[in-house]
CSV table of N, CA and C in Angstrom, one decimal:
chain,number,residue,atom,x,y,z
D,1,MET,N,-88.2,-22.1,37.8
D,1,MET,CA,-88.5,-23.4,37.2
D,1,MET,C,-87.8,-23.5,35.8
D,2,LYS,N,-87.2,-24.6,35.6
D,2,LYS,CA,-86.6,-24.9,34.3
D,2,LYS,C,-87.6,-25.4,33.3
D,3,PHE,N,-87.5,-25.1,32.0
D,3,PHE,CA,-88.5,-25.5,31.1
D,3,PHE,C,-88.0,-26.7,30.2
D,4,ILE,N,-86.7,-27.2,30.5
D,4,ILE,CA,-86.2,-28.4,29.9
D,4,ILE,C,-85.8,-29.3,31.0
D,5,PRO,N,-85.9,-30.6,30.9
D,5,PRO,CA,-85.5,-31.5,31.9
D,5,PRO,C,-84.0,-31.8,32.0
D,6,PHE,N,-83.3,-30.8,32.2
D,6,PHE,CA,-81.8,-30.9,32.3
D,6,PHE,C,-81.3,-29.7,33.1
D,7,GLU,N,-80.4,-29.9,34.0
D,7,GLU,CA,-79.9,-28.8,34.8
D,7,GLU,C,-78.5,-29.1,35.3
D,8,LYS,N,-77.7,-28.0,35.3
D,8,LYS,CA,-76.3,-28.0,35.7
D,8,LYS,C,-76.2,-27.0,36.8
D,9,ILE,N,-75.5,-27.4,37.9
D,9,ILE,CA,-75.3,-26.4,39.0
D,9,ILE,C,-73.8,-26.6,39.5
D,10,THR,N,-73.2,-25.5,39.9
D,10,THR,CA,-71.9,-25.5,40.5
D,10,THR,C,-72.0,-24.9,41.9
D,11,TYR,N,-71.6,-25.7,42.8
D,11,TYR,CA,-71.5,-25.3,44.2
D,11,TYR,C,-70.1,-25.0,44.6
D,12,GLU,N,-69.9,-24.2,45.6
D,12,GLU,CA,-68.6,-24.0,46.3
D,12,GLU,C,-68.7,-24.4,47.7
D,13,SER,N,-67.7,-25.0,48.3
D,13,SER,CA,-67.7,-25.3,49.7
D,13,SER,C,-66.3,-25.0,50.2
D,14,LYS,N,-66.2,-24.6,51.4
D,14,LYS,CA,-64.9,-24.3,52.1
D,14,LYS,C,-64.3,-25.6,52.6
D,15,LEU,N,-65.1,-26.7,52.6
D,15,LEU,CA,-64.6,-27.9,53.1
D,15,LEU,C,-63.6,-28.5,52.1
D,16,PRO,N,-62.6,-29.3,52.6
D,16,PRO,CA,-61.7,-29.9,51.7
D,16,PRO,C,-62.3,-31.0,50.9
D,17,LEU,N,-61.7,-31.3,49.7
D,17,LEU,CA,-62.3,-32.3,48.8
D,17,LEU,C,-62.5,-33.7,49.5
D,18,GLU,N,-61.6,-34.1,50.3
D,18,GLU,CA,-61.7,-35.4,50.9
D,18,GLU,C,-62.9,-35.5,51.9
D,19,ILE,N,-63.2,-34.5,52.6
D,19,ILE,CA,-64.3,-34.5,53.5
D,19,ILE,C,-65.6,-34.5,52.7
D,20,ILE,N,-65.7,-33.7,51.6
D,20,ILE,CA,-66.9,-33.7,50.8
D,20,ILE,C,-67.1,-35.1,50.2
D,21,GLU,N,-66.0,-35.6,49.7
D,21,GLU,CA,-66.1,-37.0,49.1
D,21,GLU,C,-66.6,-38.0,50.1
D,22,LYS,N,-66.1,-37.9,51.3
D,22,LYS,CA,-66.5,-38.8,52.4
D,22,LYS,C,-68.0,-38.6,52.7
D,23,ASN,N,-68.4,-37.3,52.8
D,23,ASN,CA,-69.8,-37.0,53.1
D,23,ASN,C,-70.8,-37.6,52.0
D,24,ILE,N,-70.4,-37.5,50.8
D,24,ILE,CA,-71.2,-38.1,49.7
D,24,ILE,C,-71.2,-39.6,49.8
D,25,GLU,N,-70.0,-40.2,50.0
D,25,GLU,CA,-69.9,-41.7,50.1
D,25,GLU,C,-70.8,-42.2,51.3
D,26,ASN,N,-70.8,-41.4,52.4
D,26,ASN,CA,-71.6,-41.9,53.5
D,26,ASN,C,-73.1,-41.7,53.3
D,27,SER,N,-73.5,-40.9,52.3
D,27,SER,CA,-74.9,-40.7,52.1
D,27,SER,C,-75.5,-41.5,50.9
D,28,ILE,N,-74.6,-42.3,50.3
D,28,ILE,CA,-75.2,-43.2,49.2
D,28,ILE,C,-75.0,-44.7,49.5
D,29,ARG,N,-75.9,-45.4,49.0
D,29,ARG,CA,-75.8,-46.9,49.1
D,29,ARG,C,-75.6,-47.5,47.7
D,30,GLU,N,-75.2,-48.7,47.7
D,30,GLU,CA,-75.1,-49.4,46.4
D,30,GLU,C,-76.4,-49.5,45.7
D,31,LYS,N,-76.5,-49.2,44.4
D,31,LYS,CA,-77.7,-49.3,43.7
D,31,LYS,C,-78.2,-50.7,43.6
D,32,LYS,N,-79.5,-50.9,43.9
D,32,LYS,CA,-80.1,-52.2,43.7
D,32,LYS,C,-80.4,-52.5,42.3
D,33,SER,N,-80.2,-53.7,41.8
D,33,SER,CA,-80.4,-54.0,40.4
D,33,SER,C,-81.8,-53.9,40.0
D,34,PHE,N,-82.7,-54.4,40.9
D,34,PHE,CA,-84.1,-54.4,40.5
D,34,PHE,C,-84.9,-54.1,41.8
D,35,ASN,N,-85.8,-53.1,41.8
D,35,ASN,CA,-86.4,-52.6,43.0
D,35,ASN,C,-87.9,-52.4,42.7
D,36,PHE,N,-88.7,-53.0,43.5
D,36,PHE,CA,-90.2,-52.8,43.4
D,36,PHE,C,-90.6,-51.6,44.3
D,37,ASN,N,-89.7,-51.0,45.1
D,37,ASN,CA,-90.1,-50.0,46.1
D,37,ASN,C,-91.1,-50.4,47.1
D,38,PHE,N,-90.9,-51.6,47.6
D,38,PHE,CA,-91.8,-52.1,48.7
D,38,PHE,C,-91.2,-52.0,50.0
D,39,GLU,N,-90.1,-51.2,50.2
D,39,GLU,CA,-89.4,-51.1,51.4
D,39,GLU,C,-90.3,-50.5,52.5
D,40,THR,N,-90.5,-51.1,53.6
D,40,THR,CA,-91.3,-50.5,54.7
D,40,THR,C,-90.5,-49.7,55.6
D,41,LYS,N,-89.2,-50.0,55.7
D,41,LYS,CA,-88.3,-49.3,56.6
D,41,LYS,C,-87.6,-48.2,55.8
D,42,PRO,N,-87.7,-46.9,56.2
D,42,PRO,CA,-87.0,-45.9,55.5
D,42,PRO,C,-85.5,-46.0,55.6
D,43,SER,N,-84.8,-45.7,54.5
D,43,SER,CA,-83.3,-45.9,54.4
D,43,SER,C,-82.7,-44.7,55.1
D,44,LEU,N,-81.6,-44.9,55.8
D,44,LEU,CA,-80.8,-43.8,56.4
D,44,LEU,C,-80.0,-43.0,55.3
D,45,LYS,N,-79.8,-43.7,54.2
D,45,LYS,CA,-79.1,-43.1,53.1
D,45,LYS,C,-80.1,-42.3,52.2
D,46,LYS,N,-79.7,-41.2,51.7
D,46,LYS,CA,-80.6,-40.4,50.8
D,46,LYS,C,-80.4,-40.7,49.4
D,47,PHE,N,-79.3,-41.3,48.9
D,47,PHE,CA,-79.1,-41.5,47.5
D,47,PHE,C,-78.6,-43.0,47.3
D,48,GLU,N,-78.7,-43.4,46.1
D,48,GLU,CA,-78.0,-44.7,45.7
D,48,GLU,C,-77.3,-44.5,44.4
D,49,GLY,N,-76.2,-45.3,44.3
D,49,GLY,CA,-75.5,-45.2,43.1
D,49,GLY,C,-74.1,-45.7,43.2
D,50,SER,N,-73.1,-45.1,42.5
D,50,SER,CA,-71.8,-45.6,42.5
D,50,SER,C,-70.8,-44.5,42.3
D,51,LYS,N,-69.5,-44.8,42.5
D,51,LYS,CA,-68.4,-43.8,42.3
D,51,LYS,C,-67.4,-44.4,41.4
D,52,ILE,N,-67.0,-43.7,40.3
D,52,ILE,CA,-66.0,-44.1,39.4
D,52,ILE,C,-65.0,-42.9,39.4
D,53,ASN,N,-63.7,-43.2,39.9
D,53,ASN,CA,-62.7,-42.2,40.1
D,53,ASN,C,-63.2,-41.2,41.1
D,54,SER,N,-63.3,-39.9,40.7
D,54,SER,CA,-63.9,-38.9,41.6
D,54,SER,C,-65.2,-38.4,41.1
D,55,THR,N,-65.9,-39.2,40.3
D,55,THR,CA,-67.3,-38.9,39.8
D,55,THR,C,-68.3,-39.8,40.4
D,56,PHE,N,-69.4,-39.2,40.9
D,56,PHE,CA,-70.5,-40.0,41.5
D,56,PHE,C,-71.6,-40.0,40.5
D,57,PHE,N,-72.2,-41.2,40.3
D,57,PHE,CA,-73.4,-41.4,39.5
D,57,PHE,C,-74.5,-41.9,40.4
D,58,ILE,N,-75.5,-41.0,40.8
D,58,ILE,CA,-76.4,-41.4,41.8
D,58,ILE,C,-77.8,-41.0,41.4
D,59,GLN,N,-78.8,-41.4,42.2
D,59,GLN,CA,-80.2,-40.9,42.2
D,59,GLN,C,-80.7,-40.9,43.6
D,60,ARG,N,-81.8,-40.1,43.8
D,60,ARG,CA,-82.4,-40.1,45.1
D,60,ARG,C,-83.1,-41.4,45.4
D,61,ILE,N,-83.2,-41.8,46.7
D,61,ILE,CA,-83.9,-43.0,47.1
D,61,ILE,C,-85.3,-42.5,47.4
D,62,ILE,N,-86.3,-43.0,46.7
D,62,ILE,CA,-87.7,-42.5,47.0
D,62,ILE,C,-88.5,-43.8,47.2
D,63,ASN,N,-89.6,-43.7,48.0
D,63,ASN,CA,-90.5,-44.8,48.2
D,63,ASN,C,-91.8,-44.7,47.4
D,64,TYR,N,-91.8,-44.0,46.3
D,64,TYR,CA,-92.9,-43.9,45.4
D,64,TYR,C,-92.4,-43.9,44.0
D,65,ARG,N,-93.3,-44.0,43.0
D,65,ARG,CA,-92.9,-44.1,41.6
D,65,ARG,C,-92.8,-42.7,41.0
D,66,ASN,N,-91.7,-42.4,40.3
D,66,ASN,CA,-91.6,-41.1,39.5
D,66,ASN,C,-90.7,-41.4,38.3
D,67,SER,N,-91.3,-41.6,37.1
D,67,SER,CA,-90.5,-41.9,36.0
D,67,SER,C,-89.5,-40.7,35.6
D,68,PHE,N,-89.7,-39.6,36.2
D,68,PHE,CA,-88.9,-38.4,35.9
D,68,PHE,C,-87.8,-38.1,36.9
D,69,LEU,N,-87.6,-39.1,37.8
D,69,LEU,CA,-86.5,-39.0,38.8
D,69,LEU,C,-85.2,-38.9,38.0
D,70,PRO,N,-84.4,-37.8,38.3
D,70,PRO,CA,-83.2,-37.6,37.5
D,70,PRO,C,-82.0,-38.5,37.9
D,71,ASP,N,-81.2,-38.7,36.9
D,71,ASP,CA,-79.9,-39.3,37.1
D,71,ASP,C,-79.0,-38.1,37.5
D,72,ILE,N,-78.2,-38.3,38.5
D,72,ILE,CA,-77.4,-37.2,39.0
D,72,ILE,C,-75.9,-37.6,38.9
D,73,GLN,N,-75.1,-36.7,38.3
D,73,GLN,CA,-73.7,-36.9,38.2
D,73,GLN,C,-73.0,-35.7,39.0
D,74,ILE,N,-72.1,-36.1,39.9
D,74,ILE,CA,-71.4,-35.2,40.7
D,74,ILE,C,-69.9,-35.3,40.4
D,75,ASN,N,-69.2,-34.2,40.1
D,75,ASN,CA,-67.8,-34.1,39.9
D,75,ASN,C,-67.2,-33.1,40.9
D,76,LEU,N,-66.1,-33.4,41.5
D,76,LEU,CA,-65.5,-32.6,42.5
D,76,LEU,C,-64.1,-32.1,42.0
D,77,TRP,N,-63.8,-30.9,42.3
D,77,TRP,CA,-62.5,-30.3,42.0
D,77,TRP,C,-62.0,-29.5,43.2
D,78,GLN,N,-60.8,-29.7,43.6
D,78,GLN,CA,-60.2,-28.9,44.7
D,78,GLN,C,-59.5,-27.7,44.0
D,79,LYS,N,-60.0,-26.5,44.5
D,79,LYS,CA,-59.3,-25.2,44.1
D,79,LYS,C,-58.5,-24.8,45.2
D,80,LYS,N,-57.9,-23.6,45.1
D,80,LYS,CA,-56.9,-23.1,46.1
D,80,LYS,C,-57.6,-22.9,47.4
D,81,LEU,N,-58.8,-22.1,47.4
D,81,LEU,CA,-59.4,-21.7,48.6
D,81,LEU,C,-60.7,-22.5,48.9
D,82,HIS,N,-61.2,-23.3,47.9
D,82,HIS,CA,-62.5,-23.9,48.1
D,82,HIS,C,-62.5,-25.2,47.2
D,83,THR,N,-63.6,-26.0,47.4
D,83,THR,CA,-63.9,-27.1,46.6
D,83,THR,C,-65.0,-26.8,45.7
D,84,GLU,N,-64.9,-27.1,44.5
D,84,GLU,CA,-66.0,-26.9,43.5
D,84,GLU,C,-66.7,-28.2,43.3
D,85,ILE,N,-68.0,-28.1,43.4
D,85,ILE,CA,-68.9,-29.3,43.2
D,85,ILE,C,-69.8,-29.0,42.0
D,86,TYR,N,-69.6,-29.8,41.0
D,86,TYR,CA,-70.3,-29.7,39.7
D,86,TYR,C,-71.4,-30.8,39.7
D,87,VAL,N,-72.7,-30.4,39.6
D,87,VAL,CA,-73.8,-31.4,39.7
D,87,VAL,C,-74.6,-31.2,38.4
D,88,LYS,N,-74.9,-32.4,37.8
D,88,LYS,CA,-75.6,-32.4,36.6
D,88,LYS,C,-76.8,-33.3,36.8
D,89,PHE,N,-78.0,-32.8,36.5
D,89,PHE,CA,-79.3,-33.5,36.6
D,89,PHE,C,-79.8,-33.8,35.2
D,90,LYS,N,-80.2,-35.0,34.9
D,90,LYS,CA,-80.8,-35.3,33.6
D,90,LYS,C,-81.7,-36.5,33.7
D,91,LEU,N,-82.6,-36.6,32.7
D,91,LEU,CA,-83.6,-37.7,32.7
D,91,LEU,C,-82.9,-39.0,32.3
D,92,LYS,N,-83.4,-40.1,32.7
D,92,LYS,CA,-82.9,-41.4,32.4
D,92,LYS,C,-83.1,-41.6,30.8
D,93,PRO,N,-82.2,-42.3,30.2
D,93,PRO,CA,-82.3,-42.5,28.7
D,93,PRO,C,-83.5,-43.2,28.3
D,94,PHE,N,-84.0,-44.2,29.1
D,94,PHE,CA,-85.2,-44.9,28.8
D,94,PHE,C,-86.4,-43.9,28.8
D,95,THR,N,-86.5,-43.1,29.8
D,95,THR,CA,-87.6,-42.1,29.9
D,95,THR,C,-87.5,-41.1,28.7
D,96,VAL,N,-86.4,-40.7,28.3
D,96,VAL,CA,-86.2,-39.8,27.1
D,96,VAL,C,-86.7,-40.5,25.9
D,97,ALA,N,-86.3,-41.8,25.7
D,97,ALA,CA,-86.7,-42.5,24.5
D,97,ALA,C,-88.3,-42.7,24.5
D,98,ILE,N,-88.9,-43.0,25.6
D,98,ILE,CA,-90.4,-43.1,25.6
D,98,ILE,C,-91.0,-41.8,25.3
D,99,LEU,N,-90.5,-40.7,25.9
D,99,LEU,CA,-91.1,-39.3,25.6
D,99,LEU,C,-90.9,-39.0,24.1
D,100,ILE,N,-89.8,-39.3,23.5
D,100,ILE,CA,-89.6,-39.0,22.1
D,100,ILE,C,-90.5,-39.8,21.2
D,101,ILE,N,-90.6,-41.1,21.5
D,101,ILE,CA,-91.5,-42.0,20.7
D,101,ILE,C,-92.9,-41.5,20.8
D,102,SER,N,-93.4,-41.3,22.0
D,102,SER,CA,-94.8,-40.9,22.2
D,102,SER,C,-95.1,-39.5,21.5
D,103,SER,N,-94.1,-38.6,21.7
D,103,SER,CA,-94.3,-37.3,21.1
D,103,SER,C,-94.3,-37.3,19.5
D,104,VAL,N,-93.4,-38.1,19.0
D,104,VAL,CA,-93.3,-38.2,17.5
D,104,VAL,C,-94.6,-38.9,17.0
D,105,PHE,N,-95.1,-39.9,17.7
D,105,PHE,CA,-96.3,-40.6,17.4
D,105,PHE,C,-97.5,-39.6,17.4
D,106,LEU,N,-97.6,-38.8,18.4
D,106,LEU,CA,-98.7,-37.8,18.5
D,106,LEU,C,-98.6,-36.7,17.4
D,107,ILE,N,-97.4,-36.2,17.2
D,107,ILE,CA,-97.2,-35.2,16.2
D,107,ILE,C,-97.5,-35.7,14.8
D,108,THR,N,-97.1,-37.0,14.5
D,108,THR,CA,-97.4,-37.6,13.2
D,108,THR,C,-98.9,-37.7,13.0
D,109,ILE,N,-99.7,-38.1,14.0
D,109,ILE,CA,-101.1,-38.2,13.9
D,109,ILE,C,-101.7,-36.8,13.8
D,110,LEU,N,-101.1,-35.8,14.5
D,110,LEU,CA,-101.6,-34.4,14.4
D,110,LEU,C,-101.5,-33.9,13.0
D,111,PHE,N,-100.3,-34.1,12.4
D,111,PHE,CA,-100.1,-33.6,11.0
D,111,PHE,C,-101.0,-34.3,10.0
D,112,SER,N,-101.2,-35.6,10.2
D,112,SER,CA,-102.1,-36.3,9.3
D,112,SER,C,-103.5,-35.8,9.4
D,113,VAL,N,-103.9,-35.5,10.6
D,113,VAL,CA,-105.3,-34.9,10.8
D,113,VAL,C,-105.3,-33.5,10.2
D,114,LEU,N,-104.3,-32.7,10.4
D,114,LEU,CA,-104.3,-31.4,9.8
D,114,LEU,C,-104.3,-31.4,8.3
D,115,ILE,N,-103.6,-32.4,7.7
D,115,ILE,CA,-103.6,-32.5,6.2
D,115,ILE,C,-105.0,-32.9,5.6
D,116,THR,N,-105.6,-33.8,6.3
D,116,THR,CA,-106.9,-34.3,5.8
D,116,THR,C,-108.1,-33.5,6.2
D,117,GLU,N,-108.0,-32.7,7.2
D,117,GLU,CA,-109.2,-31.9,7.6
D,117,GLU,C,-109.0,-30.4,7.1
D,118,ASP,N,-110.1,-29.8,6.8
D,118,ASP,CA,-110.1,-28.4,6.3
D,118,ASP,C,-110.2,-27.4,7.5
D,119,ASN,N,-110.9,-27.8,8.5
D,119,ASN,CA,-111.0,-26.9,9.7
D,119,ASN,C,-110.5,-27.6,11.0
D,120,ILE,N,-110.3,-26.8,12.0
D,120,ILE,CA,-109.8,-27.3,13.3
D,120,ILE,C,-111.0,-28.0,14.0
D,121,ASN,N,-110.8,-29.2,14.3
D,121,ASN,CA,-111.9,-29.9,15.0
D,121,ASN,C,-111.4,-30.4,16.3
D,122,SER,N,-112.2,-31.1,17.1
D,122,SER,CA,-111.8,-31.6,18.4
D,122,SER,C,-110.7,-32.5,18.5
D,123,SER,N,-110.5,-33.3,17.4
D,123,SER,CA,-109.4,-34.3,17.4
D,123,SER,C,-108.0,-33.6,17.5
D,124,ILE,N,-107.9,-32.5,16.8
D,124,ILE,CA,-106.7,-31.7,16.8
D,124,ILE,C,-106.4,-31.1,18.2
D,125,LEU,N,-107.5,-30.6,18.8
D,125,LEU,CA,-107.3,-30.0,20.1
D,125,LEU,C,-107.0,-31.1,21.1
D,126,VAL,N,-107.5,-32.3,21.0
D,126,VAL,CA,-107.2,-33.4,21.9
D,126,VAL,C,-105.7,-33.8,21.8
D,127,LEU,N,-105.3,-33.9,20.5
D,127,LEU,CA,-103.9,-34.3,20.3
D,127,LEU,C,-102.9,-33.2,20.9
D,128,LEU,N,-103.2,-31.9,20.7
D,128,LEU,CA,-102.4,-30.8,21.3
D,128,LEU,C,-102.5,-30.9,22.8
D,129,LEU,N,-103.6,-31.2,23.3
D,129,LEU,CA,-103.8,-31.3,24.8
D,129,LEU,C,-102.9,-32.4,25.3
D,130,PHE,N,-102.9,-33.6,24.6
D,130,PHE,CA,-102.0,-34.7,25.0
D,130,PHE,C,-100.5,-34.3,25.0
D,131,LEU,N,-100.1,-33.6,24.0
D,131,LEU,CA,-98.7,-33.1,23.9
D,131,LEU,C,-98.4,-32.2,25.1
D,132,ILE,N,-99.3,-31.3,25.4
D,132,ILE,CA,-99.1,-30.3,26.5
D,132,ILE,C,-99.0,-31.1,27.8
D,133,ILE,N,-99.9,-32.1,28.0
D,133,ILE,CA,-99.9,-32.8,29.3
D,133,ILE,C,-98.6,-33.6,29.4
D,134,ILE,N,-98.1,-34.3,28.4
D,134,ILE,CA,-96.9,-35.0,28.4
D,134,ILE,C,-95.7,-34.1,28.8
D,135,TYR,N,-95.7,-32.9,28.2
D,135,TYR,CA,-94.6,-31.9,28.5
D,135,TYR,C,-94.7,-31.5,30.0
D,136,LEU,N,-95.9,-31.1,30.4
D,136,LEU,CA,-96.0,-30.6,31.8
D,136,LEU,C,-95.7,-31.7,32.8
D,137,MET,N,-96.2,-32.9,32.6
D,137,MET,CA,-95.8,-34.0,33.5
D,137,MET,C,-94.3,-34.2,33.6
D,138,CYS,N,-93.6,-34.1,32.5
D,138,CYS,CA,-92.2,-34.3,32.5
D,138,CYS,C,-91.5,-33.1,33.3
D,139,ILE,N,-91.9,-31.9,33.0
D,139,ILE,CA,-91.2,-30.7,33.6
D,139,ILE,C,-91.5,-30.7,35.1
D,140,PHE,N,-92.8,-30.8,35.5
D,140,PHE,CA,-93.1,-30.8,36.9
D,140,PHE,C,-92.5,-31.9,37.7
D,141,GLY,N,-92.6,-33.1,37.2
D,141,GLY,CA,-92.0,-34.3,37.8
D,141,GLY,C,-90.5,-34.2,38.0
D,142,PHE,N,-89.8,-33.7,37.0
D,142,PHE,CA,-88.4,-33.6,37.0
D,142,PHE,C,-88.0,-32.5,38.0
D,143,ASN,N,-88.6,-31.3,37.8
D,143,ASN,CA,-88.2,-30.2,38.7
D,143,ASN,C,-88.5,-30.5,40.2
D,144,TYR,N,-89.6,-31.2,40.5
D,144,TYR,CA,-89.9,-31.6,41.8
D,144,TYR,C,-88.8,-32.4,42.4
D,145,GLU,N,-88.3,-33.4,41.7
D,145,GLU,CA,-87.2,-34.2,42.2
D,145,GLU,C,-85.9,-33.5,42.3
D,146,VAL,N,-85.6,-32.6,41.3
D,146,VAL,CA,-84.4,-31.8,41.4
D,146,VAL,C,-84.3,-30.9,42.6
D,147,ASN,N,-85.4,-30.3,42.9
D,147,ASN,CA,-85.5,-29.4,44.1
D,147,ASN,C,-85.3,-30.2,45.4
D,148,LYS,N,-85.8,-31.4,45.5
D,148,LYS,CA,-85.6,-32.2,46.7
D,148,LYS,C,-84.2,-32.6,46.8
D,149,ALA,N,-83.6,-33.0,45.6
D,149,ALA,CA,-82.2,-33.4,45.7
D,149,ALA,C,-81.2,-32.2,46.0
D,150,LYS,N,-81.5,-31.0,45.6
D,150,LYS,CA,-80.7,-29.8,45.9
D,150,LYS,C,-80.7,-29.6,47.4
D,151,LYS,N,-81.9,-29.7,48.0
D,151,LYS,CA,-82.0,-29.5,49.5
D,151,LYS,C,-81.2,-30.6,50.2
D,152,GLU,N,-81.2,-31.8,49.8
D,152,GLU,CA,-80.4,-32.9,50.4
D,152,GLU,C,-78.9,-32.6,50.2
D,153,PHE,N,-78.5,-32.1,49.0
D,153,PHE,CA,-77.1,-31.8,48.8
D,153,PHE,C,-76.6,-30.7,49.7
D,154,GLN,N,-77.4,-29.7,49.9
D,154,GLN,CA,-77.0,-28.6,50.8
D,154,GLN,C,-76.8,-29.0,52.2
D,155,GLN,N,-77.6,-30.0,52.7
D,155,GLN,CA,-77.4,-30.5,54.0
D,155,GLN,C,-76.2,-31.5,54.1
D,156,ILE,N,-76.1,-32.3,53.1
D,156,ILE,CA,-75.0,-33.3,53.1
D,156,ILE,C,-73.6,-32.6,52.9
D,157,LEU,N,-73.5,-31.7,52.0
D,157,LEU,CA,-72.3,-31.1,51.7
D,157,LEU,C,-71.9,-29.8,52.4
D,158,LYS,N,-72.9,-29.3,53.2
D,158,LYS,CA,-72.7,-28.1,54.0
D,158,LYS,C,-72.3,-27.0,53.1
D,159,ILE,N,-73.1,-26.7,52.1
D,159,ILE,CA,-72.8,-25.7,51.1
D,159,ILE,C,-73.3,-24.4,51.5
D,160,GLU,N,-72.4,-23.4,51.5
D,160,GLU,CA,-72.7,-22.0,51.9
D,160,GLU,C,-73.4,-21.3,50.8
D,161,ASN,N,-72.9,-21.3,49.6
D,161,ASN,CA,-73.5,-20.6,48.5
D,161,ASN,C,-73.3,-21.3,47.2
D,162,SER,N,-74.1,-21.0,46.2
D,162,SER,CA,-74.0,-21.6,44.9
D,162,SER,C,-73.7,-20.6,43.8
D,163,LEU,N,-73.1,-21.0,42.8
D,163,LEU,CA,-72.7,-20.1,41.7
D,163,LEU,C,-73.8,-20.1,40.6
């Protein structure tokens, strides 16, 4: 398990670049501009997003809410004997901004309580508990979604091994 909400992975595949690119294109749909996730019929596509040149910008299609669903960037390179697939997982910028703002707010309150109080009281412990809960929610939610996406990639791309 990663302890920061960011991950880079490089896969190798013996399939040619064109086939891998076509497999990815066949597994993504165009991203909807606004989605309430009220879809009753499951999608045959596993990801949604777009392609710019040979780079894919996607995310998994889920029928539940998870603010820590990662943005996924895929770059492909054809080598002599294999195709290299570079995958980067990261949090959405809005989620990062909310996490930073809430953490700075809690840390500011924590320091102000520490300065004014002589001994450790329950308010300090509660603030520390909130910070720990925010961190754990972020890490577990992010890693859960990354692991599901990795399994999907291995099926879609027919990846034998990872570096």
